[in-house]
JSON list of C-alpha atoms in Angstrom, two decimals:
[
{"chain": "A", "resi": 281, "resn": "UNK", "atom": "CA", "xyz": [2.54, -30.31, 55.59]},
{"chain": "A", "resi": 282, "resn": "UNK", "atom": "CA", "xyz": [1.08, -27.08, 54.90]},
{"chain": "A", "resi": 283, "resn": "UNK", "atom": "CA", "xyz": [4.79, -25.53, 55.06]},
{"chain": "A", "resi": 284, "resn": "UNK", "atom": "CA", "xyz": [6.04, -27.73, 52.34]},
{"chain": "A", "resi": 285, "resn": "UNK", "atom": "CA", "xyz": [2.65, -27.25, 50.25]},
{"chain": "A", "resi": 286, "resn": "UNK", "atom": "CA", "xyz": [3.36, -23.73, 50.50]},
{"chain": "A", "resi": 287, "resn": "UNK", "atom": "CA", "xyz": [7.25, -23.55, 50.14]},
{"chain": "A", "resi": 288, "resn": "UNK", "atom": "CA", "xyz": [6.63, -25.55, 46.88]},
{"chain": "A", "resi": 289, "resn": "UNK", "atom": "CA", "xyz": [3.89, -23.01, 45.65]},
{"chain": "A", "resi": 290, "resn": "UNK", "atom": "CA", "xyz": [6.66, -20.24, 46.33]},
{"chain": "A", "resi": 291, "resn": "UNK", "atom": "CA", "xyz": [9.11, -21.65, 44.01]},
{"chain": "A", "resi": 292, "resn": "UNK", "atom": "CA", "xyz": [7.29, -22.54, 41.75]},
{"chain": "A", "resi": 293, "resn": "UNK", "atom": "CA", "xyz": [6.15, -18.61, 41.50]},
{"chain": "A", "resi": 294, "resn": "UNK", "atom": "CA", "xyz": [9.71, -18.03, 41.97]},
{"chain": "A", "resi": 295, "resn": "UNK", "atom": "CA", "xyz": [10.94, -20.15, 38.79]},
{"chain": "A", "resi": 296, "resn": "UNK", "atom": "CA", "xyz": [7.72, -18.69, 36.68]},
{"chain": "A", "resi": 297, "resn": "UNK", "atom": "CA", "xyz": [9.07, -14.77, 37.55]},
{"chain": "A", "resi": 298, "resn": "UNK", "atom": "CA", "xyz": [11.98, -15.16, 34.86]},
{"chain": "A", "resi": 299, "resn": "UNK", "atom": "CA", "xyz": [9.63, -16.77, 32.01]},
{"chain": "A", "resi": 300, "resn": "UNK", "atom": "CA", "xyz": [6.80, -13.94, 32.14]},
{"chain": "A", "resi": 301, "resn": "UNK", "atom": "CA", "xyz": [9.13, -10.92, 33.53]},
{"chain": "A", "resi": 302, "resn": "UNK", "atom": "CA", "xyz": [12.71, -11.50, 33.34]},
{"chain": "A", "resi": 303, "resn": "UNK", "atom": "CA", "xyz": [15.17, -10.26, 30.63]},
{"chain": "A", "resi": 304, "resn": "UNK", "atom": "CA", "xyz": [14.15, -13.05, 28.12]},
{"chain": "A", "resi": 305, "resn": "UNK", "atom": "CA", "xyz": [10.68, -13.45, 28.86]},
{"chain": "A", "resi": 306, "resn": "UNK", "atom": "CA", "xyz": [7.27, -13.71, 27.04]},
{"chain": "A", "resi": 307, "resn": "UNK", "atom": "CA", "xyz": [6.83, -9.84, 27.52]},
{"chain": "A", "resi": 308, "resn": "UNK", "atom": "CA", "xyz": [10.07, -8.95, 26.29]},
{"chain": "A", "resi": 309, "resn": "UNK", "atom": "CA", "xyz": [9.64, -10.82, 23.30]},
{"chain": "A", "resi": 310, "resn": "UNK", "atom": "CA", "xyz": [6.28, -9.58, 22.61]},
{"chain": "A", "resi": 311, "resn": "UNK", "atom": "CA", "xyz": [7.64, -5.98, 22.74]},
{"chain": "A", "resi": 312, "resn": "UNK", "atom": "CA", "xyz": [10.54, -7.01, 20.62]},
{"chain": "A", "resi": 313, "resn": "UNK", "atom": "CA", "xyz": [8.32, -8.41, 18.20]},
{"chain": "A", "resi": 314, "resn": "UNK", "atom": "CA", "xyz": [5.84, -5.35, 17.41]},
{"chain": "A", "resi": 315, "resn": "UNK", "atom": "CA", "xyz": [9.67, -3.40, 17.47]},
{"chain": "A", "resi": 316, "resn": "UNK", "atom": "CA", "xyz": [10.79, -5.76, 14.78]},
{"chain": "A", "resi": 317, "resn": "UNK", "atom": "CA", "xyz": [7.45, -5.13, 12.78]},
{"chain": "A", "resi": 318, "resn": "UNK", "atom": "CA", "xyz": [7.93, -1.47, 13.10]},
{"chain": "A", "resi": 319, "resn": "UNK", "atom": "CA", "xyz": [11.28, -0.97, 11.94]},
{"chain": "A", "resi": 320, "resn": "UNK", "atom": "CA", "xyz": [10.60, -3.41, 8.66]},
{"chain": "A", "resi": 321, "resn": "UNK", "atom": "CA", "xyz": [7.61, -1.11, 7.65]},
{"chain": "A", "resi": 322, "resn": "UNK", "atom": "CA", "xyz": [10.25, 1.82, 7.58]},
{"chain": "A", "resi": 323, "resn": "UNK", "atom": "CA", "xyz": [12.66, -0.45, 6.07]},
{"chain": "A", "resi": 324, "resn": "UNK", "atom": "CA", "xyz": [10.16, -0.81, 3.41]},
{"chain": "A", "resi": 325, "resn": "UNK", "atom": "CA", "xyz": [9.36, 2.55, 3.10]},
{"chain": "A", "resi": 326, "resn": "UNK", "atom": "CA", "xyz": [13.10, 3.36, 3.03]},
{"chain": "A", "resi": 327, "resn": "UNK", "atom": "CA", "xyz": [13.72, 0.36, 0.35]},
{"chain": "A", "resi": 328, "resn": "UNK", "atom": "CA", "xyz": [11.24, 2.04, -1.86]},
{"chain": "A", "resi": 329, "resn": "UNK", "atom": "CA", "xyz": [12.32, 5.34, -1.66]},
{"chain": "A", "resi": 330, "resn": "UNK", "atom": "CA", "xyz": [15.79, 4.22, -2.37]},
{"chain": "A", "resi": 331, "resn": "UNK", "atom": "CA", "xyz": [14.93, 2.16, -5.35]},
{"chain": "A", "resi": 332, "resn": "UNK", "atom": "CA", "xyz": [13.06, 5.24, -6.58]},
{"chain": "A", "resi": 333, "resn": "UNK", "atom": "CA", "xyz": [16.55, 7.59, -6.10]},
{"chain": "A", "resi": 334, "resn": "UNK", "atom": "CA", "xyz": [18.20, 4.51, -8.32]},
{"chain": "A", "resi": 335, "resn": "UNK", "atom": "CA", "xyz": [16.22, 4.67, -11.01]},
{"chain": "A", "resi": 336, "resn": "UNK", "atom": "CA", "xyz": [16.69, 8.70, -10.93]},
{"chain": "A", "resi": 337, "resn": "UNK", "atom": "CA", "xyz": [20.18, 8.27, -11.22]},
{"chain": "A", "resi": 338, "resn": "UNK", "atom": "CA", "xyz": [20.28, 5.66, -13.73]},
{"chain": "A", "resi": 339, "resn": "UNK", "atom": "CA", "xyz": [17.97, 7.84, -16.06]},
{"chain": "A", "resi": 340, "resn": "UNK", "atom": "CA", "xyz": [19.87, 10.85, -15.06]},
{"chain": "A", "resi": 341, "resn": "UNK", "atom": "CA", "xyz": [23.27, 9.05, -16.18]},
{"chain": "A", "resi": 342, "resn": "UNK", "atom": "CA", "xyz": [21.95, 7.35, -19.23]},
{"chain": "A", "resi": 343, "resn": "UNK", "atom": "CA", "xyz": [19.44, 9.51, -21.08]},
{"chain": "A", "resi": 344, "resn": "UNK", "atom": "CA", "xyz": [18.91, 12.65, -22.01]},
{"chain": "A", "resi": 345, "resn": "UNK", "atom": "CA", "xyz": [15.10, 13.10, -21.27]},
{"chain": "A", "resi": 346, "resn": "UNK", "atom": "CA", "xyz": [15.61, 13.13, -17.22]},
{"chain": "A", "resi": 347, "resn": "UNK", "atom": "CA", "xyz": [17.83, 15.90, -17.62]},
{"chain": "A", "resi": 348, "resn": "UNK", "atom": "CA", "xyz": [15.66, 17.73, -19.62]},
{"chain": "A", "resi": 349, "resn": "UNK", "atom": "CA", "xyz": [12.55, 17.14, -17.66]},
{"chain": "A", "resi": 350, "resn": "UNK", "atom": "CA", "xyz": [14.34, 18.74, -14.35]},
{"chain": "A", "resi": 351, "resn": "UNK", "atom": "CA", "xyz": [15.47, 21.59, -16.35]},
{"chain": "A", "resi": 352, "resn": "UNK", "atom": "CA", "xyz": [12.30, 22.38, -17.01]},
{"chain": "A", "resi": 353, "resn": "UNK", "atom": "CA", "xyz": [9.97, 21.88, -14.05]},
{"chain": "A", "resi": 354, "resn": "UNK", "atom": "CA", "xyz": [12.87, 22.96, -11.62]},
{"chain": "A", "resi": 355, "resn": "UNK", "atom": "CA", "xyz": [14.45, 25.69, -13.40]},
{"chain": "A", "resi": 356, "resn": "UNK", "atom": "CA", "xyz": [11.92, 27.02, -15.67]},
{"chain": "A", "resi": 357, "resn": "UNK", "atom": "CA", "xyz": [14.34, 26.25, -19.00]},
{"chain": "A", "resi": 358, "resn": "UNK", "atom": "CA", "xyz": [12.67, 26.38, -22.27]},
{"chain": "A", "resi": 359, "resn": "UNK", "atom": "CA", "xyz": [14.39, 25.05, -25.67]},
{"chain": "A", "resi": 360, "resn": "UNK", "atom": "CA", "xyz": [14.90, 27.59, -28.46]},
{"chain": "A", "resi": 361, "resn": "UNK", "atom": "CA", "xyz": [12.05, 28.79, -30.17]},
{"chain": "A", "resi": 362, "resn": "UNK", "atom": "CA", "xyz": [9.81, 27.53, -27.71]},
{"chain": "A", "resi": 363, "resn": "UNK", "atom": "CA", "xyz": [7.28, 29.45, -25.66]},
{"chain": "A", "resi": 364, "resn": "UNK", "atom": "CA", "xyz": [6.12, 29.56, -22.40]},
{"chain": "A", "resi": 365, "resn": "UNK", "atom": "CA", "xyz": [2.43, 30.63, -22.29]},
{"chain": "A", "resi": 366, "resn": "UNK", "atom": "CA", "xyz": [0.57, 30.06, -18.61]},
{"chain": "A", "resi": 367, "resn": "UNK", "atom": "CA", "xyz": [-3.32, 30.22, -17.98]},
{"chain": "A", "resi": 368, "resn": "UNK", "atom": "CA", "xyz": [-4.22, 31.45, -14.78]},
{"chain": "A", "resi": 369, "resn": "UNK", "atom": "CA", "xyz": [-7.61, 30.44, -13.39]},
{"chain": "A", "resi": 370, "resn": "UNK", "atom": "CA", "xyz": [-10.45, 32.82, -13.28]},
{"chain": "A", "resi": 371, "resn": "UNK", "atom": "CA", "xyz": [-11.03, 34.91, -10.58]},
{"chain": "A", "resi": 372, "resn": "UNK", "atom": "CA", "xyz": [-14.91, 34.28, -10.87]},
{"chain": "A", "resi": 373, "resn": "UNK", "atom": "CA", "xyz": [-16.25, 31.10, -9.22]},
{"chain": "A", "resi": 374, "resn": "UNK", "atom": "CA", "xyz": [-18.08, 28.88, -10.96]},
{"chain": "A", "resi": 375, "resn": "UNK", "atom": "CA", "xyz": [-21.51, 30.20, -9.89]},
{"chain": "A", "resi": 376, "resn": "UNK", "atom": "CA", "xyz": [-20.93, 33.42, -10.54]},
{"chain": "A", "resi": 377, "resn": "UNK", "atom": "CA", "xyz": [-19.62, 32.29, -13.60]},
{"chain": "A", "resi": 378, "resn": "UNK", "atom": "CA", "xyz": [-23.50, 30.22, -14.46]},
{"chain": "A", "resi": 379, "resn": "UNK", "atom": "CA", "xyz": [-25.19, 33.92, -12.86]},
{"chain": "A", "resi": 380, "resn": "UNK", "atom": "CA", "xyz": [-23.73, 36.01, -16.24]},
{"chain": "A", "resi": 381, "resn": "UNK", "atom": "CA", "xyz": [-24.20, 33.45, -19.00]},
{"chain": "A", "resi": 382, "resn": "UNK", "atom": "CA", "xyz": [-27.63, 33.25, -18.04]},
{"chain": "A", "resi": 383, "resn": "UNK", "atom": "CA", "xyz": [-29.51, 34.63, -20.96]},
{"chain": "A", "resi": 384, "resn": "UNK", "atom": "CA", "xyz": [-32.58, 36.95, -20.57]},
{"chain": "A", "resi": 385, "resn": "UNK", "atom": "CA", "xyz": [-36.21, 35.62, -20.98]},
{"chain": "A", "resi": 386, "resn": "UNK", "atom": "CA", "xyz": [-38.47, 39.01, -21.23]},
{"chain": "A", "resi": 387, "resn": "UNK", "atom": "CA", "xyz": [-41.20, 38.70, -22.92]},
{"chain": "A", "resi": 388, "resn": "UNK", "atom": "CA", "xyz": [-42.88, 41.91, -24.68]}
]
C-alpha cells in the first residue's frame, strides 16, 4: 500500500515539473511577462522620440521658421543687419558682488 501511495505521490511531482519548470511554465511566463513590459517602455520611449523627428521634418519641409531656427542656434547665422551681441557672466560671485556695494557708515 505504501508503494502505490508513494508511486502516486511521484507522478504526481512528476506531471507538476512541466507546469512550474518546463519550457511553458508559470516561471517562464513570469519572466516573459516583465520582458514584454520592458521592451514596451522602450517602445514608448522610441514612439516618442520618433514622433518628435516627424514633426521636425514636417516643419523642416513646410515652413520656413525651422530652417531658420537651426541656422541660427547650430550654425551661428545672423540675418542682414542684425547683430550678435553676447553677455558673459561676471567673474565676481554674488557675495563678493553684496561685499563692494556695501556703502560706508563712518560717522565723524
Amino acid at each position: 500500500m505504501r508503494l502505490v501511495i508513494y508511486s502516486m505521490l511521484l507522478l504526481l511531482i512528476a506531471i507538476q515539473y512541466p507546469l512550474w519548470l518546463g519550457k511553458g511554465g508559470w516561471l517562464k511566463v513570469y519572466e516573459m511577462e516583465k520582458q514584454l513590459e520592458l521592451q514596451q517602455a522602450k517602445n514608448s520611449l522610441l514612439s516618442l522620440r520618433n514622433a518628435k523627428l516627424t514633426g521636425d521634418v514636417k516643419d523642416l519641409k513646410e515652413g520656413s521658421r525651422a530652417i531658420e531656427e537651426r541656422a541660427r542656434v547650430e550654425h551661428g547665422m545672423l540675418k542682414e543687419g542684425e547683430f550678435f551681441v553676447q553677455i558673459l557672466p561676471s567673474e565676481r560671485s554674488t557675495s563678493n558682488a553684496a561685499d563692494v556695494v556695501k556703502p560706508s557708515t563712518t560717522k565723524q
